[in-house]
Coordinates of C-alpha atoms in Angstrom, one line a residue:
M1 CA -6.8 -24.6 19.5
A2 CA -10.2 -23.1 20.0
Q3 CA -12.1 -22.1 16.8
N4 CA -12.1 -18.4 17.9
N5 CA -8.4 -18.2 18.8
P6 CA -7.1 -15.1 17.0
F7 CA -3.8 -16.9 16.4
Q8 CA -5.5 -19.4 14.1
F9 CA -6.3 -18.0 10.7
H10 CA -6.0 -19.2 7.1
R11 CA -6.9 -18.0 3.7
S12 CA -9.7 -20.7 3.5
D13 CA -11.5 -18.9 6.4
F14 CA -11.9 -15.3 5.6
R15 CA -13.6 -14.6 9.0
S16 CA -10.6 -15.7 10.9
V17 CA -8.3 -13.6 8.6
A18 CA -10.6 -10.5 9.1
R19 CA -10.6 -11.1 12.9
A20 CA -6.8 -11.3 13.0
L21 CA -6.5 -8.1 10.9
T22 CA -8.9 -6.2 13.1
I23 CA -6.9 -7.2 16.3
V24 CA -3.7 -5.9 14.7
E25 CA -5.2 -2.8 13.1
N26 CA -6.8 -1.6 16.4
N27 CA -4.0 -2.8 18.8
L28 CA -6.5 -5.1 20.6
T29 CA -5.4 -7.4 23.4
G30 CA -3.0 -9.9 22.1
Y31 CA -1.9 -8.1 18.9
Q32 CA 1.7 -8.1 19.7
Q33 CA 1.7 -11.8 20.6
L34 CA -0.2 -12.5 17.3
L35 CA 2.5 -10.7 15.3
Q36 CA 5.4 -12.3 17.0
S37 CA 3.9 -15.7 16.4
L38 CA 3.6 -15.3 12.6
T39 CA 5.1 -17.9 10.3
F40 CA 5.6 -16.2 7.0
S41 CA 5.0 -17.7 3.6
D42 CA 6.8 -16.7 0.5
T43 CA 3.8 -14.8 -0.9
P44 CA 4.8 -12.0 -3.2
V45 CA 3.5 -8.5 -2.4
T46 CA 2.9 -6.1 -5.3
G47 CA 2.5 -2.4 -4.6
I48 CA 0.3 -0.4 -7.0
T49 CA 0.8 3.3 -6.6
G50 CA 0.2 6.5 -8.6
P51 CA -1.6 9.8 -8.7
P52 CA -5.4 10.2 -8.1
G53 CA -7.3 9.6 -11.3
A54 CA -4.8 7.1 -12.7
G55 CA -7.3 4.3 -12.5
K56 CA -5.5 2.3 -9.9
S57 CA -8.6 0.6 -8.5
T58 CA -9.8 -0.3 -12.0
L59 CA -6.4 -1.6 -12.8
V60 CA -6.3 -3.7 -9.6
N61 CA -9.8 -5.0 -10.3
A62 CA -8.7 -6.2 -13.8
I63 CA -5.5 -7.7 -12.3
I64 CA -7.7 -9.7 -9.8
S65 CA -9.7 -11.1 -12.7
R66 CA -6.6 -12.3 -14.4
L67 CA -5.1 -13.9 -11.3
L68 CA -8.4 -15.6 -10.7
E69 CA -8.2 -17.1 -14.2
L70 CA -4.9 -18.5 -13.2
N71 CA -6.5 -20.1 -10.1
K72 CA -4.8 -17.8 -7.6
K73 CA -6.1 -16.8 -4.2
V74 CA -5.7 -13.0 -3.9
A75 CA -5.7 -10.6 -1.0
V76 CA -5.9 -6.8 -1.5
L77 CA -5.2 -4.0 0.9
A78 CA -6.7 -0.8 -0.5
I79 CA -5.4 2.3 1.2
D80 CA -7.8 5.2 1.1
P81 CA -7.1 8.9 2.0
T82 CA -8.0 10.1 5.4
S83 CA -9.3 13.6 6.1
P84 CA -6.9 15.4 8.5
F85 CA -10.0 17.1 10.0
N86 CA -12.3 14.2 10.9
F87 CA -9.9 11.2 10.4
G88 CA -12.5 9.6 8.2
S89 CA -12.0 7.8 4.9
L90 CA -14.3 7.1 2.0
L91 CA -13.0 3.5 1.6
G92 CA -14.4 3.7 -2.0
D93 CA -12.2 0.9 -3.3
R94 CA -14.6 -1.7 -2.0
I95 CA -17.2 -0.1 -4.3
R96 CA -14.9 -0.1 -7.3
M97 CA -14.0 -3.8 -6.7
A98 CA -17.6 -4.8 -5.9
G99 CA -17.6 -7.5 -8.6
H100 CA -14.9 -9.4 -6.6
F101 CA -15.9 -8.6 -3.1
N102 CA -17.9 -11.8 -2.5
H103 CA -15.7 -14.1 -4.6
P104 CA -14.5 -17.0 -2.5
D105 CA -10.8 -16.6 -3.7
V106 CA -10.6 -12.8 -3.1
F107 CA -10.1 -11.1 0.2
I108 CA -10.4 -7.3 0.1
R109 CA -9.7 -5.0 3.1
S110 CA -9.8 -1.2 2.9
L111 CA -7.6 0.9 5.3
A112 CA -7.4 4.5 6.0
T113 CA -4.0 6.3 5.8
R114 CA -4.7 7.9 9.2
G115 CA -2.6 10.8 8.4
S116 CA 0.4 9.0 7.0
L117 CA 2.1 11.2 4.4
G118 CA 3.5 8.4 2.3
G119 CA 0.2 6.8 1.4
L120 CA 0.5 3.9 3.8
S121 CA -1.4 3.3 7.0
A122 CA 0.9 2.9 10.0
K123 CA -0.5 -0.6 10.2
T124 CA -0.2 -1.6 6.6
I125 CA 3.1 -3.4 7.1
E126 CA 1.8 -5.5 10.0
M127 CA -1.5 -6.3 8.2
T128 CA 0.3 -7.3 5.1
D129 CA 2.4 -9.7 7.1
V130 CA -0.8 -11.2 8.6
L131 CA -2.0 -11.9 5.0
K132 CA 1.4 -13.4 4.1
A133 CA 1.0 -15.7 7.1
A134 CA -2.5 -16.7 6.0
G135 CA -1.0 -18.2 2.9
F136 CA -2.6 -16.2 0.0
D137 CA -1.0 -16.8 -3.4
H138 CA -0.6 -13.1 -4.1
I139 CA -1.1 -9.9 -2.1
I140 CA -1.7 -6.5 -3.8
V141 CA -1.4 -3.2 -1.8
E142 CA -2.9 -0.2 -3.6
T143 CA -1.7 3.1 -2.2
V144 CA -2.8 6.8 -2.6
G145 CA -0.7 9.6 -3.8
V146 CA 2.5 9.8 -5.6
G147 CA 5.9 11.5 -5.1
Q148 CA 9.0 11.5 -3.0
S149 CA 7.1 10.3 0.1
E150 CA 5.7 7.3 -1.7
V151 CA 9.1 5.5 -1.3
E152 CA 7.3 4.1 1.8
I153 CA 5.8 1.5 -0.4
A154 CA 9.2 0.2 -1.3
G155 CA 9.7 -0.8 2.3
L156 CA 6.7 -3.1 2.0
A157 CA 6.3 -4.5 -1.5
D158 CA 8.5 -7.0 -3.2
Q159 CA 7.7 -5.2 -6.5
T160 CA 6.2 -1.7 -7.0
F161 CA 4.2 -0.8 -10.1
V162 CA 3.7 3.0 -10.7
T163 CA 0.5 3.8 -12.5
L164 CA 0.4 6.9 -14.7
V165 CA -1.9 8.4 -17.3
P166 CA -1.0 10.3 -20.5
E167 CA -2.4 13.5 -19.0
A168 CA 0.2 13.3 -16.2
G169 CA 2.2 16.0 -18.0
D170 CA 4.1 18.0 -15.4
E171 CA 4.3 15.0 -13.1
I172 CA 6.7 13.3 -15.4
Q173 CA 9.2 16.0 -14.4
N174 CA 9.1 14.7 -10.8
I175 CA 9.9 11.1 -11.7
K176 CA 13.6 11.5 -11.1
S177 CA 13.1 12.8 -7.6
G178 CA 11.6 9.6 -6.2
L179 CA 9.7 7.3 -8.4
M180 CA 12.6 6.1 -10.4
E181 CA 14.1 4.5 -7.3
I182 CA 10.9 2.6 -6.4
A183 CA 9.4 1.7 -9.7
D184 CA 9.9 -1.9 -10.9
A185 CA 7.6 -1.1 -13.7
F186 CA 5.6 1.8 -15.0
I187 CA 2.0 1.1 -16.0
I188 CA 0.5 3.7 -18.5
N189 CA -3.2 3.3 -17.9
K190 CA -5.9 4.8 -20.2
A191 CA -3.3 4.4 -23.0
D192 CA -6.1 4.8 -25.6
R193 CA -6.1 8.6 -24.9
E194 CA -4.6 11.2 -27.1
G195 CA -0.9 11.9 -26.4
A196 CA -0.3 8.4 -24.9
D197 CA 2.5 7.4 -27.3
L198 CA 4.3 10.8 -26.8
F199 CA 4.1 10.5 -23.1
I200 CA 5.5 6.9 -23.1
N201 CA 8.4 8.0 -25.4
N202 CA 9.2 10.8 -23.0
L203 CA 9.1 8.5 -20.0
K204 CA 11.4 5.9 -21.7
K205 CA 13.9 8.7 -22.4
I206 CA 14.0 9.6 -18.7
I207 CA 14.5 5.9 -17.8
Q208 CA 17.3 5.6 -20.3
H209 CA 19.1 8.7 -18.9
D210 CA 18.7 7.3 -15.4
G211 CA 21.3 4.7 -16.4
G212 CA 20.1 2.2 -13.7
R213 CA 18.3 -1.1 -13.9
H214 CA 15.9 -1.9 -16.7
T215 CA 12.4 -0.6 -15.9
P216 CA 9.6 -1.9 -18.1
V217 CA 6.8 0.4 -19.4
L218 CA 3.5 -1.3 -20.1
K219 CA 0.4 0.1 -21.7
T220 CA -3.1 -0.7 -20.4
V221 CA -6.8 0.3 -20.8
A222 CA -7.9 -1.3 -17.5
S223 CA -11.6 -0.6 -18.1
R224 CA -11.5 -2.9 -21.2
N225 CA -8.9 -5.4 -19.8
E226 CA -6.4 -4.4 -22.5
G227 CA -2.8 -5.1 -21.6
I228 CA -3.7 -6.8 -18.3
P229 CA -2.2 -10.3 -19.2
A230 CA 1.2 -8.6 -19.8
V231 CA 1.0 -6.8 -16.4
V232 CA 0.1 -10.1 -14.6
D233 CA 2.8 -12.0 -16.4
L234 CA 5.4 -9.5 -15.3
M235 CA 4.0 -9.6 -11.7
L236 CA 4.4 -13.4 -11.6
S237 CA 7.8 -13.5 -13.3
M238 CA 9.5 -11.0 -11.1
A239 CA 11.7 -12.6 -8.4
K240 CA 12.1 -11.5 -4.9
Q241 CA 14.3 -8.5 -4.5
P242 CA 17.9 -9.7 -4.0
G243 CA 21.0 -8.5 -2.1
D244 CA 21.3 -4.9 -1.1
R245 CA 17.8 -3.9 -2.1
K246 CA 16.3 -6.6 0.1
E247 CA 18.3 -5.3 3.0
L248 CA 17.1 -1.7 2.3
L249 CA 13.5 -2.8 2.1
L250 CA 13.7 -4.7 5.4
T251 CA 15.4 -1.7 7.0
E252 CA 12.5 0.5 5.9
K253 CA 10.0 -2.1 7.4
V254 CA 11.7 -2.3 10.7
Y255 CA 12.1 1.4 10.9
H256 CA 8.4 1.9 10.5
I257 CA 7.6 -0.8 13.0
I258 CA 9.9 0.8 15.6
Q259 CA 8.5 4.3 14.8
Q260 CA 5.0 2.9 15.4
Q261 CA 5.8 1.3 18.7
R262 CA 7.5 4.4 20.0
M263 CA 4.5 6.5 19.1
A264 CA 2.0 3.9 20.6
G265 CA 1.3 6.2 23.6
I266 CA 0.3 9.2 21.5
D267 CA -3.4 9.7 21.0
K268 CA -3.7 12.0 18.0
K269 CA -7.3 13.2 19.0
K270 CA -6.1 14.0 22.5
L271 CA -3.0 15.7 21.0
R272 CA -5.3 17.9 18.9
Q273 CA -7.4 18.8 22.1
D274 CA -4.1 19.7 24.0
I275 CA -2.9 21.9 21.1
A276 CA -6.3 23.7 21.0
E277 CA -5.9 24.5 24.7
A278 CA -2.2 25.5 24.3
L279 CA -3.0 27.9 21.4
H280 CA -4.9 30.1 23.8
K281 CA -1.6 30.9 25.6
S282 CA 0.2 34.0 24.3
D283 CA 3.6 32.4 24.6
F284 CA 2.7 29.3 22.7
N285 CA 5.8 27.7 21.0
L286 CA 5.4 24.7 18.8
Y287 CA 8.8 23.2 19.5
Q288 CA 8.5 23.7 23.3
F289 CA 5.2 22.1 23.2
A290 CA 6.4 19.1 21.2
A291 CA 9.5 18.6 23.4
A292 CA 7.3 18.6 26.6
Y293 CA 4.7 16.3 25.0
A294 CA 7.3 13.7 24.0
V295 CA 8.6 13.3 27.6

């Protein structure tokens, strides 16, 4: 194989991995062949999700440090919010993880959500599979937002850690509506703040009333690396999801892949331009427009 062949990539060559990810992310020539040629490793994927301000990036940064101490090669996909107006993204996670950005055993890639409501880029599933094929020891996907739509991460990750803070307050009332189904563990970050113990007790009561599988609740102060070894130990001890849940997760993955392929011919920027023109018509009807556009 030629050295610049996009089908040849490995964790020991970050440039080849980055090139393969770029081909997949941007639907460049050969991306479908690249995906169909993947041979997957058994690399575990951990999803880290939670509301803005929960300190997810600081938590991920601390987790990376601990994994490096254990001689693991780590890949991180950091999903950043995209503006619905200019489709841009701050991609600030690279800044918050700057201490690891040039480490030879850490690969970090930031992605924009590109309008996805569940906190996942439409390409996140495929790019995660590229990283699995590259043979990293552990993959972390950090997503934005929290709520019912965040169940998308359950279709991608082998384990999902929901990060909350003591100030979450009203958000704990929403846990039953979606997070309980996807959380393999709750991480209470900034646990040195006032009200942390009360918040944790309330959360545990909700978990007990749920009556389902055991869901651990861990306390961390990520900025000081407190509680991080316990989080990483849990990450590494969790087995792959068995039985019915694995089938559910794979169904979610395939659903999003099919959805993406069927939407491949839709250019969102052109769609916006066409809508702008259609709005000038006095008889504009959203549903008639959508039906005609989908043909």
